[in-house]
CSV table of C-alpha atoms in Angstrom, one decimal:
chain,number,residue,atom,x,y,z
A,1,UNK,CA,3.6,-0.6,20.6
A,2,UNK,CA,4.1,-3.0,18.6
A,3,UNK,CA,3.2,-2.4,14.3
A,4,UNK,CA,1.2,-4.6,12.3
A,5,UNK,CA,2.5,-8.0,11.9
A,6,UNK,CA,1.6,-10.1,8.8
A,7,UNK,CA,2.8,-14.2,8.8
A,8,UNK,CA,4.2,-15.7,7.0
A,9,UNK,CA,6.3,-13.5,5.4
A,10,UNK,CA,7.5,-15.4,2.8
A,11,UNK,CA,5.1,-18.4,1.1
A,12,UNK,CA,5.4,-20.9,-1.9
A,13,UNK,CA,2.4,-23.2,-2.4
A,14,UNK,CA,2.1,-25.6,-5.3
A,15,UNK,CA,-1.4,-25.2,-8.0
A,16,UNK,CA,-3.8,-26.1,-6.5
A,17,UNK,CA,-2.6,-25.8,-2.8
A,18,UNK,CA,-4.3,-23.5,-0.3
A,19,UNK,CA,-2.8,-20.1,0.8
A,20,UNK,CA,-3.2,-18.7,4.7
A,21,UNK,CA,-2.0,-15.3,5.2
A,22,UNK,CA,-2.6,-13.9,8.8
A,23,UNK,CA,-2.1,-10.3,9.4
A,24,UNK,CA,-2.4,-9.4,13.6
A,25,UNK,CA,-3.2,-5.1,13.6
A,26,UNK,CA,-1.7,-2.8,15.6
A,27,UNK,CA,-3.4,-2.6,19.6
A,28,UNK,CA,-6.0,-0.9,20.0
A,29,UNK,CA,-6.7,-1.2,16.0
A,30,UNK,CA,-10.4,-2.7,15.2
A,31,UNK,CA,-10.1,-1.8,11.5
A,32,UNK,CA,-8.2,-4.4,9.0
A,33,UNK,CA,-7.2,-3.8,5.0
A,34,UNK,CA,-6.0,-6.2,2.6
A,35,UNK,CA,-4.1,-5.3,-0.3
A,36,UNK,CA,-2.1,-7.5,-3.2
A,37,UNK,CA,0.9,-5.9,-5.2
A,38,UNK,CA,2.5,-7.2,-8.3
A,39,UNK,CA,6.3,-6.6,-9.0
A,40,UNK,CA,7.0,-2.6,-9.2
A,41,UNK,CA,3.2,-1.7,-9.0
A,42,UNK,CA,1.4,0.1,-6.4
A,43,UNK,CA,-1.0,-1.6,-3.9
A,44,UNK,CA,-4.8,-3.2,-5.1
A,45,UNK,CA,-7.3,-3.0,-2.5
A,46,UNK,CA,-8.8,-6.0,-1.9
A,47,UNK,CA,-10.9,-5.9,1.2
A,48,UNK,CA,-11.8,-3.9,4.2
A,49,UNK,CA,-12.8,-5.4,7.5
A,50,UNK,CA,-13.4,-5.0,11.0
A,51,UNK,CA,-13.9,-6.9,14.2
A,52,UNK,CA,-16.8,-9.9,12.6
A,53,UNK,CA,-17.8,-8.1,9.8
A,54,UNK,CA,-17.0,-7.9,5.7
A,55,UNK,CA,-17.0,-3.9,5.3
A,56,UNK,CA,-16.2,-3.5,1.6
A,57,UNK,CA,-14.7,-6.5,-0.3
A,58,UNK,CA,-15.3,-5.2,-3.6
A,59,UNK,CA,-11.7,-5.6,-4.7
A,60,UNK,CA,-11.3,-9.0,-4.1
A,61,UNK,CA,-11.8,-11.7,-6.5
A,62,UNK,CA,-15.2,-13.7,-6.2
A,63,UNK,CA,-14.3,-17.4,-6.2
A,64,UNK,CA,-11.4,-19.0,-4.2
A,65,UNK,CA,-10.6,-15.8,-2.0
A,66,UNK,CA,-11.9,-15.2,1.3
A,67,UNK,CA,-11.4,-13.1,4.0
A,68,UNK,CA,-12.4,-13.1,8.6
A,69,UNK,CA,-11.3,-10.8,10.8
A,70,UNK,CA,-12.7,-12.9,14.0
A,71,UNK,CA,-13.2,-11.5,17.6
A,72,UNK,CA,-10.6,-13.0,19.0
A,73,UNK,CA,-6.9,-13.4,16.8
A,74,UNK,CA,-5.8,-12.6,13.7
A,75,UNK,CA,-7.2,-11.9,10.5
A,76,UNK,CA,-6.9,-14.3,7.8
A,77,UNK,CA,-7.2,-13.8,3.9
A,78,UNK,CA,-7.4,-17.4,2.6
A,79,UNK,CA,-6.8,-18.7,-1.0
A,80,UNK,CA,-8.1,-22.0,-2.1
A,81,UNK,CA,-6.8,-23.5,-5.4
A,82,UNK,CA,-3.8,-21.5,-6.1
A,83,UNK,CA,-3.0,-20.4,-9.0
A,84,UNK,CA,0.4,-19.1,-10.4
A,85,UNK,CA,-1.2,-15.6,-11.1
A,86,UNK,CA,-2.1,-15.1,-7.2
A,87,UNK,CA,1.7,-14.6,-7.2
A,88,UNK,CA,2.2,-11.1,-5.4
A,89,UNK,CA,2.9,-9.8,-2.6
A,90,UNK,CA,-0.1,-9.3,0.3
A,91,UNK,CA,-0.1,-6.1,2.4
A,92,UNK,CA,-2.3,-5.8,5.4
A,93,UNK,CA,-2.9,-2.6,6.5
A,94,UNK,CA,-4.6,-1.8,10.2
A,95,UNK,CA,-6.2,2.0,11.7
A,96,UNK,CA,-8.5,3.0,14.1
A,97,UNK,CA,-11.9,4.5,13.0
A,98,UNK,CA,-11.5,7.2,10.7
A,99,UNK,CA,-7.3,6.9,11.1
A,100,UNK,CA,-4.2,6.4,8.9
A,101,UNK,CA,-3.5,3.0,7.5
A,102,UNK,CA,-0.7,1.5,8.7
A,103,UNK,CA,1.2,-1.4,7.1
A,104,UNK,CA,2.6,-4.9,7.7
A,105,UNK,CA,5.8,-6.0,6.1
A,106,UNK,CA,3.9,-7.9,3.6
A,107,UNK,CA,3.3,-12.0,2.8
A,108,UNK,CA,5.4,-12.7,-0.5
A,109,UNK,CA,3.4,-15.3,-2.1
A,110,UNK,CA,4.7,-17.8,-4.7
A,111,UNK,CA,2.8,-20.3,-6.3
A,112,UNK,CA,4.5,-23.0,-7.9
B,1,UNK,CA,-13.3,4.3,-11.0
B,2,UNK,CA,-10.9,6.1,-9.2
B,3,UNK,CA,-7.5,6.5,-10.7
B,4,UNK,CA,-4.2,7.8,-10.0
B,5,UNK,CA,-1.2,8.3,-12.3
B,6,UNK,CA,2.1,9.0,-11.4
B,7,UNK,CA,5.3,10.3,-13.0
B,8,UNK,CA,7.7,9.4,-13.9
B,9,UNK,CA,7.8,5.6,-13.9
B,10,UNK,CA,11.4,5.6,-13.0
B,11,UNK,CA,14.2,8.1,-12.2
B,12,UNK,CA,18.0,7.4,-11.6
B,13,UNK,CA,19.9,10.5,-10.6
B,14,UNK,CA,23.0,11.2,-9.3
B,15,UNK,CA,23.3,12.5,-5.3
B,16,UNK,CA,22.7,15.6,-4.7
B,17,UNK,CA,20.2,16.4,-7.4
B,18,UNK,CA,16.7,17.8,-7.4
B,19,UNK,CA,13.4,15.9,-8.3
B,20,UNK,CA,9.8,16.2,-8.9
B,21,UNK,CA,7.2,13.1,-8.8
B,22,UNK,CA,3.9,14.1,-9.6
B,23,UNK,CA,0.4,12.3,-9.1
B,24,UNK,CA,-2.3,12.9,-11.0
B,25,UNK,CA,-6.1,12.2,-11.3
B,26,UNK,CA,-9.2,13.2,-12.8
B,27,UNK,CA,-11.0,12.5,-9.2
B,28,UNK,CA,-11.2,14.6,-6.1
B,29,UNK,CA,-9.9,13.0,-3.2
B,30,UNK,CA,-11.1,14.2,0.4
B,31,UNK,CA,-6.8,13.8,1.2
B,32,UNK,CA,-4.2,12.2,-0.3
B,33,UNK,CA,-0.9,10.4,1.2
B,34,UNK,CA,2.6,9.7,-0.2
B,35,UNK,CA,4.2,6.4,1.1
B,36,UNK,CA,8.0,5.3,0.4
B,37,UNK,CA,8.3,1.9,0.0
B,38,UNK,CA,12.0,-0.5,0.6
B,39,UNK,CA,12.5,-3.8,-1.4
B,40,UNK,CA,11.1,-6.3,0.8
B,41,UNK,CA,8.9,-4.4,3.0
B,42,UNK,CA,5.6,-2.9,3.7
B,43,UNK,CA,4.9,0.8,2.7
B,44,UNK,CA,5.6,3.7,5.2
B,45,UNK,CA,3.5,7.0,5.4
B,46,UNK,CA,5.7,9.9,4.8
B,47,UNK,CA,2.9,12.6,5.4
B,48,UNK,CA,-0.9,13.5,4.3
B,49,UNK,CA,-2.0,16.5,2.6
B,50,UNK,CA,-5.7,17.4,3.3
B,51,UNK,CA,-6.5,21.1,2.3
B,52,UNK,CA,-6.5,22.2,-1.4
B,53,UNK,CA,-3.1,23.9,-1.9
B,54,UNK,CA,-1.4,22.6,1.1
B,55,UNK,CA,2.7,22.3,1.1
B,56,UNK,CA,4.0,20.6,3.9
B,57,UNK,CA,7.8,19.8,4.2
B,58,UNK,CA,9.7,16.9,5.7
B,59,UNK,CA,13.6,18.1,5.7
B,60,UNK,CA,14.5,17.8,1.9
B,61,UNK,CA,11.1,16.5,0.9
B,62,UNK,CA,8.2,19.3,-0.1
B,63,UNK,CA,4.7,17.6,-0.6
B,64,UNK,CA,2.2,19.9,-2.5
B,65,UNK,CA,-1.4,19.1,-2.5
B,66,UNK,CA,-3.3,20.9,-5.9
B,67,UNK,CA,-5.8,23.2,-5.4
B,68,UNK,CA,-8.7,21.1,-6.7
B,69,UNK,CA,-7.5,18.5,-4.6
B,70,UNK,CA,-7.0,16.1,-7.9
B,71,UNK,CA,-3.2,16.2,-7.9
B,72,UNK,CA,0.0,16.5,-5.4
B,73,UNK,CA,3.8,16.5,-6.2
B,74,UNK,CA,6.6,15.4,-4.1
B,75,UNK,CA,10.2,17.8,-4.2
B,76,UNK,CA,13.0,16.0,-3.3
B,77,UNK,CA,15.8,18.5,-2.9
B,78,UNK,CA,19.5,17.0,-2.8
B,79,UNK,CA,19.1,14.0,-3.0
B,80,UNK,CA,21.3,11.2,-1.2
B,81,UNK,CA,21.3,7.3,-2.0
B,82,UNK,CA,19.0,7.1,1.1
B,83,UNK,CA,16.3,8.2,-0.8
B,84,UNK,CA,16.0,5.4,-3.1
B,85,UNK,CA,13.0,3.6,-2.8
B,86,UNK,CA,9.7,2.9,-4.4
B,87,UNK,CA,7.0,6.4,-3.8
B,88,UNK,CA,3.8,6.0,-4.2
B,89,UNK,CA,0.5,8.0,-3.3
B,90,UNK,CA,-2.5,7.4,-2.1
B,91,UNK,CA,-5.8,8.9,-2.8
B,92,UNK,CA,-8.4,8.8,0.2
B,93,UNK,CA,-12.3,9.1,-1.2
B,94,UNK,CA,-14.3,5.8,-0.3
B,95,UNK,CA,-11.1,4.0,-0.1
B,96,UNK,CA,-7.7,3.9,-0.4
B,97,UNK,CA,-6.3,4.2,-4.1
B,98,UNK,CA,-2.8,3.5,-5.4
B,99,UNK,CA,-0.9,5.2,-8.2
B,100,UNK,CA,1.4,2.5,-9.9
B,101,UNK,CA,4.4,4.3,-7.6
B,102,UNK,CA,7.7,6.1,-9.3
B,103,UNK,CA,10.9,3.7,-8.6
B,104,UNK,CA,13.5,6.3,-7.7
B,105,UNK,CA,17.3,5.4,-7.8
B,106,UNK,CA,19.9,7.4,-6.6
B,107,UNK,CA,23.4,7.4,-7.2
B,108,UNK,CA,26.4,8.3,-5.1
C-alpha cells in the first residue's frame, strides 16, 4: 500500500510565477490536509479537504491560494503570483474518516 | 487559538544519554501525537496518547500524556545518533495543531 505521494518534491518559481503542488493520498483515503512549514518550525494547517468539497480552509491565506480535491486524481493546492515569502515547505497529509494523518514527503518550494 | 509550546528548542547530547522534551498548552486536546521528523522528509507518527495520564512506550522512547490532557512529554532513554531528528507534537481538538518541534542532535 502505497503512502501519500506529494509532486513535485522540489519547486523554484520566479515572483510572480504560478505554483502547482499535487499531493495523491493514501488508497482507500477520502480525507486530504495541507500544511506549510518554514525552516526548523513545526507544521501550519492550511486546509482540510475531501473528495469535492472545502471542509475547513481557515488557515490558508485569502488571496492567491487555492485548494480542489476533485473526484477523480490528485489534489492540488495552487499559488498564483508567488511571492518570495511562500517559500516553505508543503506537507500533505491523507486519513480516513476519523483516522491518523498520514504524511507526504513534502513539496520544497522556492520562489525566486 | 490553540497553542502548543515545546521544550527545549534544541538539544545536542552525547550517545547514550537521557532526555526529556515536553509539550505544553493551556488547551485541552481530545489526544495528542508526537511525530519525528528527518531533514528532507515528511513527518512520521511515533504514537498517540488519548487518555489523561497515559504512558505508552516505544523501546527507549516513553510518551506521557498529562492528566488534564493539556501537556505530554517524550523520555528518550540512551540515546544513539539515530535518534536525531526534528520531534514535534500534535494536539488533536478541531484540528490538527503543531508545537514549533525540539531539534534533537545526538552525538556519538
Amino acid at each position: 500500500n502505497a503512502g501519500v505521494m506529494q509532486n513535485p518534491r522540489h519547486l523554484v518559481r520566479r515572483r510572480g510565477q504560478e505554483a502547482r503542488l499535487r499531493c495523491s493520498p493514501m488508497k482507500g483515503h477520502s480525507h486530504v490536509y495541507w500544511y506549510r512549514q518554514l525552516p526548523e518550525e513545526g507544521l501550519k494547517f492550511m486546509v482540510y479537504l475531501q473528495k469535492e468539497n472545502i471542509i475547513d480552509e481557515s488557515g490558508m491565506p485569502k488571496e492567491r491560494f487555492s485548494a480542489e480535491f476533485p473526484k477523480e486524481g490528485p489534489s492540488i493546492l495552487r499559488i498564483q503570483q508567488v511571492v518570495r515569502g511562500d517559500s516553505a515547505a508543503y506537507f500533505c497529509a491523507s486519513s480516513p474518516l476519523l483516522g491518523t494523518q498520514y504524511f507526504g514527503p513534502g513539496t520544497r518550494l522556492l520562489v525566486l | 487559538t490553540q497553542l502548543l509550546e515545546q521544550s527545549p528548542q534544541f538539544l545536542s547530547i552525547q550517545e547514550g544519554e537521557n532526555l526529556t522534551v515536553y509539550c505544553n498548552s493551556s488547551s485541552v486536546f481530545s489526544s495528542l501525537q508526537w511525530y519525528r521528523q528527518e531533514p528532507g522528509e515528511g513527518p512520521v507518527l511515533l504514537v498517540t496518547v488519548v487518555t489523561g495520564g497515559e504512558v505508552k512506550k516505544l523501546k527507549r522512547l516513553t510518551f506521557q500524556f498529562g492528566d488534564a490532557r493539556k501537556d505530554s512529554s517524550l523520555h528518550i532513554t540512551a540515546a544513539q545518533p539515530g535518534d536525531t531528528g526534528l520531534y514535534l507534537c500534535a494536539g488533536e481538538g478541531n484540528k490538527l495543531v503543531f508545537g514549533a518541534g525540539t531539534i534533537l542532535r545526538v552525538k556519538s
